[in-house]
Coordinates of C-alpha atoms and ligand atoms in Angstrom, one line a residue:
M1 CA 29.2 3.1 4.7
E2 CA 29.9 2.9 1.0
K3 CA 27.5 5.1 -0.9
I4 CA 25.5 3.5 -3.7
N5 CA 23.1 4.4 -6.5
I6 CA 19.5 3.5 -5.8
L7 CA 16.5 3.0 -8.1
V8 CA 12.9 3.3 -7.0
L9 CA 10.2 1.9 -9.3
G10 CA 6.8 3.7 -9.4
S11 CA 5.3 7.1 -10.0
G12 CA 3.0 7.9 -7.1
G13 CA 3.0 9.8 -3.8
R14 CA 4.4 6.6 -2.1
E15 CA 7.4 6.6 -4.4
H16 CA 8.0 10.4 -4.0
T17 CA 8.0 9.7 -0.2
F18 CA 10.6 6.9 -0.7
C19 CA 12.8 9.3 -2.7
W20 CA 12.4 12.0 0.0
K21 CA 13.5 9.7 2.7
L22 CA 16.3 8.1 0.7
E23 CA 17.6 11.4 -0.3
Q24 CA 18.4 11.9 3.5
S25 CA 20.1 8.5 3.7
Q26 CA 23.9 8.2 4.2
L27 CA 23.8 5.3 1.8
T28 CA 22.5 7.2 -1.2
N29 CA 24.9 8.4 -3.8
Q30 CA 22.6 9.0 -6.8
L31 CA 18.9 8.4 -6.7
F32 CA 16.9 7.3 -9.8
I33 CA 13.2 6.7 -10.2
A34 CA 11.3 5.0 -13.0
P35 CA 9.1 6.6 -14.2
G36 CA 8.7 9.1 -11.3
N37 CA 6.6 12.3 -11.5
G38 CA 6.9 16.1 -11.4
G39 CA 7.9 16.1 -7.7
T40 CA 10.4 13.3 -7.8
A41 CA 12.4 15.2 -10.5
D42 CA 13.6 17.5 -7.7
L43 CA 15.2 14.7 -5.7
A44 CA 16.1 12.0 -8.2
T45 CA 16.7 11.4 -11.9
N46 CA 13.4 10.5 -13.5
L47 CA 13.9 7.7 -16.1
D48 CA 11.2 7.4 -18.7
I49 CA 10.6 3.6 -18.2
G50 CA 7.4 1.8 -17.2
V51 CA 7.5 -0.3 -14.0
N52 CA 6.7 -3.5 -16.0
D53 CA 9.3 -3.0 -18.7
F54 CA 11.9 -5.3 -17.2
E55 CA 14.4 -5.2 -20.1
K56 CA 14.6 -1.5 -20.1
I57 CA 14.9 -1.5 -16.3
K58 CA 17.8 -3.9 -16.7
K59 CA 19.5 -1.6 -19.1
A60 CA 19.1 1.4 -16.8
V61 CA 20.3 -0.6 -13.8
L62 CA 23.5 -1.6 -15.5
Q63 CA 24.1 1.7 -17.2
N64 CA 23.7 3.7 -13.9
Q65 CA 25.4 1.2 -11.7
I66 CA 22.4 0.8 -9.5
K67 CA 23.1 -1.3 -6.4
L68 CA 19.6 -1.4 -4.7
V69 CA 16.1 -1.4 -6.2
I70 CA 12.9 -0.6 -4.3
V71 CA 9.7 -1.6 -5.9
G72 CA 6.8 0.7 -5.0
P73 CA 3.6 -0.8 -6.6
E74 CA 2.4 -4.5 -6.6
D75 CA 2.1 -4.9 -10.3
P76 CA 5.8 -5.5 -11.2
L77 CA 6.1 -7.8 -8.1
V78 CA 3.2 -9.9 -9.2
N79 CA 4.7 -9.9 -12.7
G80 CA 7.9 -11.2 -11.3
V81 CA 10.4 -8.3 -11.4
H82 CA 12.3 -9.8 -8.5
D83 CA 12.5 -13.2 -10.1
F84 CA 13.7 -11.5 -13.3
F85 CA 16.6 -10.0 -11.4
L86 CA 17.5 -13.3 -9.7
S87 CA 17.5 -15.2 -13.0
D88 CA 19.7 -12.8 -14.8
Q89 CA 23.5 -13.2 -14.5
A90 CA 24.2 -9.5 -14.6
L91 CA 21.5 -8.6 -12.1
K92 CA 21.3 -11.5 -9.7
D93 CA 23.4 -9.9 -6.9
I94 CA 21.6 -6.6 -7.0
P95 CA 19.1 -6.5 -4.0
V96 CA 15.5 -5.9 -4.8
I97 CA 13.1 -4.8 -2.0
G98 CA 9.8 -6.5 -2.7
P99 CA 9.0 -10.2 -2.8
Q100 CA 9.4 -12.6 -5.6
K101 CA 6.3 -13.8 -7.5
L102 CA 5.5 -16.5 -5.0
G103 CA 5.4 -14.1 -2.1
A104 CA 3.6 -11.5 -4.2
T105 CA 0.7 -14.0 -4.5
L106 CA -0.3 -12.9 -1.0
E107 CA -1.7 -9.8 -2.8
G108 CA -2.1 -11.3 -6.3
S109 CA -4.6 -14.0 -5.2
K110 CA -7.2 -13.6 -2.4
E111 CA -7.6 -17.3 -2.2
F112 CA -3.9 -17.9 -1.7
A113 CA -3.9 -15.3 1.1
K114 CA -7.0 -16.8 2.8
A115 CA -5.4 -20.3 2.6
F116 CA -2.2 -19.0 4.1
M117 CA -4.1 -17.4 7.0
L118 CA -6.1 -20.5 7.6
R119 CA -2.9 -22.7 7.6
H120 CA -1.2 -20.4 10.1
N121 CA -4.2 -19.7 12.3
I122 CA -4.3 -16.0 11.6
P123 CA -7.7 -14.5 12.4
T124 CA -9.6 -13.5 9.3
A125 CA -13.2 -13.6 8.0
Q126 CA -14.7 -17.1 7.2
Y127 CA -14.7 -17.8 3.5
G128 CA -15.3 -20.1 0.6
S129 CA -13.7 -20.0 -2.8
F130 CA -15.6 -20.8 -6.1
T131 CA -15.1 -21.0 -9.8
A132 CA -17.5 -21.3 -12.8
E133 CA -17.3 -25.1 -12.3
N134 CA -18.8 -25.1 -8.8
I135 CA -20.9 -21.9 -9.0
D136 CA -23.9 -23.9 -7.6
Q137 CA -21.9 -24.5 -4.4
G138 CA -21.2 -20.7 -4.4
Y139 CA -25.0 -20.0 -4.4
D140 CA -25.5 -22.5 -1.6
F141 CA -22.6 -20.9 0.4
L142 CA -24.3 -17.4 -0.1
E143 CA -27.6 -18.8 1.2
Q144 CA -25.9 -20.0 4.4
M145 CA -24.2 -16.6 5.0
K146 CA -25.8 -13.5 6.5
S147 CA -26.3 -10.2 4.7
P148 CA -24.2 -8.2 3.7
Y149 CA -22.4 -10.5 1.3
V150 CA -18.7 -9.9 0.5
L151 CA -17.6 -11.0 -3.0
K152 CA -14.0 -10.7 -4.0
A153 CA -12.4 -11.3 -7.3
D154 CA -9.4 -13.6 -6.6
G155 CA -6.9 -11.6 -8.8
L156 CA -5.7 -8.0 -9.0
A157 CA -8.5 -5.8 -10.2
A158 CA -7.1 -2.3 -9.7
G159 CA -8.7 -2.0 -6.3
K160 CA -12.2 -2.5 -7.7
G161 CA -12.6 -6.3 -7.3
V162 CA -14.5 -6.3 -3.9
L163 CA -18.3 -6.1 -3.9
I164 CA -20.4 -5.7 -0.7
I165 CA -24.0 -6.5 -1.4
E166 CA -27.1 -6.4 0.9
D167 CA -29.5 -8.5 -1.1
L168 CA -29.1 -12.2 -1.5
N169 CA -30.4 -12.4 -5.0
E170 CA -28.3 -9.5 -6.2
A171 CA -25.3 -11.2 -4.6
K172 CA -26.1 -14.4 -6.6
I173 CA -26.4 -12.3 -9.8
E174 CA -23.0 -10.6 -9.2
L175 CA -21.4 -14.0 -8.4
A176 CA -22.5 -15.1 -11.9
N177 CA -21.4 -11.8 -13.4
M178 CA -17.9 -12.4 -11.9
L179 CA -17.5 -16.1 -12.6
L180 CA -19.5 -16.6 -15.9
D181 CA -19.3 -13.1 -17.5
K182 CA -15.8 -12.3 -16.3
K183 CA -16.8 -9.0 -14.8
F184 CA -13.2 -8.3 -13.7
G185 CA -11.6 -10.3 -16.6
A186 CA -9.3 -13.2 -15.6
A187 CA -9.1 -11.7 -12.0
S188 CA -12.7 -13.0 -11.3
S189 CA -12.4 -16.5 -12.8
K190 CA -12.2 -17.4 -9.1
V191 CA -14.2 -15.6 -6.4
V192 CA -13.8 -15.6 -2.7
I193 CA -17.0 -15.1 -0.7
E194 CA -16.4 -13.8 2.8
E195 CA -18.2 -13.3 6.1
F196 CA -18.8 -9.5 6.6
L197 CA -16.9 -8.1 9.5
T198 CA -18.0 -4.9 11.3
G199 CA -15.4 -2.6 12.8
I200 CA -12.9 0.1 12.1
E201 CA -10.0 -0.5 9.7
L202 CA -6.4 0.3 10.2
S203 CA -3.1 -0.8 8.5
C204 CA 0.0 -2.3 9.8
F205 CA 3.3 -2.2 8.0
V206 CA 6.2 -4.6 8.4
L207 CA 9.6 -4.8 6.8
T208 CA 10.9 -8.3 6.7
D209 CA 14.0 -10.1 5.5
G210 CA 12.1 -13.4 5.4
K211 CA 13.0 -14.3 9.0
D212 CA 13.1 -11.3 11.2
H213 CA 11.1 -8.1 10.8
L214 CA 10.6 -4.5 11.9
T215 CA 7.2 -3.2 12.6
F216 CA 6.7 0.3 11.1
P217 CA 4.1 2.7 12.5
M218 CA 0.4 1.9 12.0
A219 CA -1.8 4.1 9.9
K220 CA -5.3 4.6 8.9
D221 CA -6.4 5.7 5.4
Y222 CA -9.6 7.2 4.0
K223 CA -10.5 5.3 0.8
R224 CA -13.9 6.9 -0.2
I225 CA -14.1 10.0 -2.3
G226 CA -16.8 11.7 -0.2
E227 CA -16.8 13.1 3.3
G228 CA -18.2 10.8 6.0
D229 CA -16.7 7.9 4.0
K230 CA -19.4 8.1 1.4
G231 CA -19.2 7.5 -2.4
L232 CA -16.8 5.6 -4.6
N233 CA -13.6 3.9 -3.6
T234 CA -10.4 5.7 -4.5
G235 CA -6.7 4.9 -4.0
G236 CA -6.9 6.9 -0.8
M237 CA -7.8 10.5 0.1
G238 CA -5.8 10.9 3.3
A239 CA -4.0 9.1 6.1
V240 CA -3.2 9.4 9.7
S241 CA -0.4 7.9 11.9
P242 CA -0.4 6.7 14.6
V243 CA -3.9 5.4 14.9
P244 CA -5.3 6.7 18.2
F245 CA -7.4 3.7 19.0
T246 CA -4.5 1.2 19.0
D247 CA -3.5 1.1 22.7
D248 CA -0.8 -1.2 23.9
Q249 CA -3.0 -4.1 24.5
F250 CA -4.5 -4.0 21.0
Y251 CA -1.0 -3.6 19.5
Q252 CA 0.2 -6.7 21.4
K253 CA -2.8 -8.7 20.0
I254 CA -1.8 -7.5 16.4
H255 CA 1.7 -8.5 17.0
Q256 CA 1.0 -12.0 18.6
R257 CA -1.9 -13.1 16.6
I258 CA -1.1 -11.6 13.2
V259 CA 2.4 -10.1 12.5
K260 CA 4.4 -12.9 14.2
P261 CA 2.5 -15.8 12.6
T262 CA 2.5 -14.1 9.2
I263 CA 6.3 -13.8 9.2
E264 CA 6.8 -17.3 10.7
G265 CA 4.3 -18.6 8.1
L266 CA 6.3 -17.2 5.2
H267 CA 9.4 -18.9 6.7
K268 CA 7.6 -22.2 7.3
D269 CA 6.1 -22.3 3.9
N270 CA 9.5 -21.6 2.3
I271 CA 8.2 -18.4 0.7
P272 CA 11.3 -16.2 0.3
Y273 CA 10.4 -12.6 1.2
V274 CA 12.4 -9.5 1.4
G275 CA 10.2 -6.4 1.5
F276 CA 7.1 -4.9 3.0
V277 CA 4.0 -6.6 4.2
F278 CA 1.1 -4.3 4.4
I279 CA -1.6 -5.9 6.6
G280 CA -5.0 -4.5 6.2
L281 CA -6.8 -5.0 9.6
I282 CA -10.2 -4.5 11.0
K283 CA -10.9 -4.1 14.7
V284 CA -13.9 -6.2 15.6
G285 CA -14.8 -5.5 19.2
E286 CA -11.4 -5.6 20.8
D287 CA -9.9 -8.1 18.4
P288 CA -7.9 -7.6 15.2
Y289 CA -8.7 -9.6 12.0
V290 CA -6.9 -9.5 8.6
I291 CA -8.9 -8.0 5.7
E292 CA -6.1 -8.4 3.2
Y293 CA -2.4 -8.6 2.6
N294 CA -0.5 -6.3 0.3
V295 CA 3.1 -6.9 -0.7
R296 CA 4.2 -3.3 -0.7
M297 CA 3.7 -0.1 1.2
G298 CA 0.4 1.7 1.1
D299 CA -0.4 5.0 -0.7
P300 CA -1.1 7.5 0.9
E301 CA -0.1 5.7 4.1
T302 CA 3.6 5.8 3.2
Q303 CA 3.3 9.6 3.2
V304 CA 2.6 9.4 7.0
V305 CA 4.6 6.3 7.9
L306 CA 8.0 7.1 6.5
P307 CA 8.1 10.6 8.0
R308 CA 7.7 9.0 11.5
I309 CA 10.7 6.8 11.1
K310 CA 13.9 8.3 12.5
N311 CA 16.2 5.6 11.1
D312 CA 18.2 6.0 7.9
L313 CA 15.8 4.2 5.4
G314 CA 18.7 3.2 3.1
E315 CA 20.3 1.3 6.0
L316 CA 17.0 -0.4 6.9
L317 CA 16.4 -1.6 3.3
L318 CA 20.0 -2.8 2.9
A319 CA 19.8 -4.6 6.2
A320 CA 16.6 -6.3 5.0
A321 CA 18.3 -7.3 1.7
E322 CA 21.3 -8.7 3.7
R323 CA 19.1 -10.5 6.2
R324 CA 20.4 -8.5 9.2
L325 CA 17.1 -7.0 10.4
S326 CA 17.5 -8.8 13.8
Q327 CA 20.4 -6.4 14.5
I328 CA 18.4 -3.3 14.0
E329 CA 16.0 -1.3 16.2
I330 CA 13.4 0.9 14.7
E331 CA 13.1 4.5 16.1
I332 CA 9.8 6.2 15.8
D333 CA 9.0 9.9 16.0
D334 CA 6.4 10.4 18.7
R335 CA 4.6 13.1 16.8
S336 CA 1.5 12.4 14.6
A337 CA 1.8 12.7 10.9
T338 CA -1.2 13.3 8.7
T339 CA -1.7 13.7 5.0
V340 CA -4.5 15.2 2.9
V341 CA -4.7 14.2 -0.8
A342 CA -5.8 16.7 -3.4
V343 CA -7.4 15.1 -6.5
S344 CA -8.5 16.1 -9.9
G345 CA -12.2 17.1 -10.3
G346 CA -14.2 14.0 -11.3
Y347 CA -11.8 11.4 -9.9
P348 CA -12.2 8.4 -9.4
E349 CA -14.3 8.6 -12.5
K350 CA -13.4 10.7 -15.6
Y351 CA -11.2 13.7 -15.0
E352 CA -9.0 16.0 -17.0
K353 CA -5.2 16.3 -16.9
G354 CA -2.7 19.1 -17.7
K355 CA -4.0 21.7 -15.3
E356 CA -1.4 24.1 -14.0
I357 CA -0.7 23.7 -10.3
T358 CA 0.0 27.0 -8.5
G359 CA 0.9 28.0 -4.9
L360 CA 3.3 25.1 -4.2
E361 CA 6.0 27.6 -3.2
N362 CA 3.7 29.1 -0.5
V363 CA 3.5 25.9 1.5
K364 CA 5.3 26.3 4.8
G365 CA 6.0 23.7 7.5
S366 CA 4.5 20.8 5.5
T367 CA 5.8 18.5 2.8
V368 CA 4.0 18.2 -0.5
F369 CA 4.4 14.7 -2.0
H370 CA 3.5 14.6 -5.7
A371 CA 1.5 11.8 -7.3
G372 CA -0.2 12.6 -10.6
T373 CA 2.0 15.5 -11.6
T374 CA 4.4 16.2 -14.4
I375 CA 6.5 19.1 -15.7
K376 CA 5.4 20.6 -18.9
E377 CA 7.1 23.6 -20.4
G378 CA 8.7 24.4 -17.0
K379 CA 5.4 24.3 -15.2
T380 CA 4.0 21.7 -12.8
V381 CA 0.8 20.3 -14.2
T382 CA -1.7 17.7 -13.1
N383 CA -1.2 14.3 -14.7
G384 CA -3.5 11.9 -12.8
G385 CA -6.4 11.5 -10.5
R386 CA -4.6 11.7 -7.2
V387 CA -2.4 14.8 -7.7
L388 CA -0.5 15.4 -4.5
A389 CA -0.6 14.9 -0.8
V390 CA 0.2 17.4 1.9
T391 CA 1.9 15.8 4.9
S392 CA 2.3 17.5 8.3
Y393 CA 3.4 16.7 11.8
G394 CA 1.6 17.7 15.0
E395 CA 1.5 16.9 18.7
D396 CA -1.6 14.8 17.8
H397 CA -3.5 14.1 14.7
S398 CA -5.9 17.1 15.1
F399 CA -2.9 19.6 15.2
A400 CA -1.3 17.9 12.3
L401 CA -4.5 17.9 10.2
K402 CA -5.0 21.6 11.0
Q403 CA -1.6 22.3 9.5
S404 CA -2.2 20.0 6.4
Y405 CA -5.5 21.8 5.8
N406 CA -4.0 25.3 6.2
Q407 CA -1.3 24.4 3.7
V408 CA -3.4 22.5 1.1
E409 CA -5.6 25.7 0.9
K410 CA -2.6 27.5 -0.6
I411 CA -2.4 25.1 -3.5
N412 CA -4.7 25.5 -6.5
F413 CA -5.5 23.9 -9.9
E414 CA -8.7 23.8 -11.9
G415 CA -11.1 21.3 -10.4
I416 CA -9.0 20.7 -7.2
Y417 CA -10.9 18.6 -4.6
F418 CA -9.9 17.2 -1.2
R419 CA -11.9 15.8 1.6
G420 CA -12.3 18.2 4.5
D421 CA -12.9 15.5 7.1
I422 CA -9.8 13.3 7.2
G423 CA -9.6 11.9 10.7
F424 CA -13.3 12.6 11.4
D425 CA -13.9 9.3 13.0
L426 CA -10.9 9.3 15.5
Ligands
LIG1 P1 -9.8 -5.1 -0.1 O1 -9.7 -4.8 -1.6 O2 -9.7 -6.6 0.2 O3 -9.0 -4.2 0.7 O4 -11.3 -4.7 0.2 C1 -11.8 -3.4 0.0 C2 -12.6 -3.0 1.2 O5 -13.7 -3.8 1.3 C3 -11.8 -3.1 2.5 O6 -11.0 -2.0 2.7 C4 -13.0 -3.1 3.5 O7 -13.5 -1.9 3.7 C5 -14.0 -3.9 2.7 N1 -14.0 -5.3 3.1 C6 -13.3 -6.3 2.5 N2 -13.5 -7.5 3.1 C7 -14.4 -7.3 4.1 C8 -15.0 -8.1 5.1 N3 -14.8 -9.4 5.1 N4 -15.9 -7.5 5.9 C9 -16.2 -6.2 5.9 N5 -15.6 -5.4 5.0 C10 -14.7 -5.9 4.1
LIG2 N1 -4.2 3.0 0.5 C1 -4.5 1.7 0.3 C2 -3.4 1.0 -0.6 O1 -2.4 1.5 -0.8 O2 -3.7 -0.1 -1.0

């Protein structure tokens, strides 16, 4: 296999994990990441370029003879980074992993995603979609629904656009806040109101070339800041893979009712798609329903999913770009992988940066994936809310978690916090 230079876009734990796995790939010559973090600097060349600065990305791609680009976060995809490559003479033959703008709408618009599921008969919560023009119909719709009420800003709202409200009147007030007062800016000029589903959530990850697909290991993440799943939503405080309650029968239901029609639906709708589909699921009784689509890998789920894949990741991604996924079989490590995320004190609200991180060199038998870190005067310091994730393997999730907790205890920075109960519900 000819070795090539590869660029990863992003700066989180997800992207550090991509670099870690790609560094082991036979395909990789030189690895670049834009902008990267304090941990990626060990594996790749950090380029000081934002993920939405397409012109600078172009320059770096040409200058460094990049032959494969992996897009970590959703933002540049929704903003059309893949389309930008395709429409540029010098870039158009360089494969990008991540869908074009149209495919990215599955994450960029909740209404688009719901209509897609409805069209392709994919189980999801019942819904209605409303704008300022028909807000009265929105109020009527709420009156016909049962409490709690689920209100979702249609567009991207940095993970904050979903409200779950017990009281009908409060739900009406929030609907008005979203539609009339633009509570989430342009993202809430349209609102999807959904039936509330009760169950346990899990995530399914699929790599597709637009026609065929590989199913990656499932994972479960822990989104709330507090133990027992209490408190504010975060980007994710920990993750576990596999998910113990997905037996063979449930897995088959996910495949038949959700994954297969999703990939076929993209094909039928002429939505070109090379990249990851992250399907947020909820298990209601014994049946899976889709909560949401994301058009990228999850963070911190990537930190437990990629370590369980035995294949060469570079080969998988290149096969996706070259539409040859049907020829590939995925090999999965039987062990469990778990990750525990350490965050800055105060996160997800106000927190301080620039705290020196110590003890990293004492971690044994686990891998530390950096997220909000940077190098300052030769020292690794905090540079974000979610600072790092400690990933471990184990015979099952409880062994793996024990190891992650033993190791995260060795790391310190002022204000460090992590949840002590990842996997508590399994
Ligand atoms: P989302 O941004 O779509 O992932 O929604 C954020 C969170 O809200 C999800 O992870 C679920 O916990 C919850 N949620 C969203 N939609 C529903 C629903 N229809 N029923 C119950 N919970 C939901
Ligand atoms: N951990 C959830 C996400 O990446 O969206």
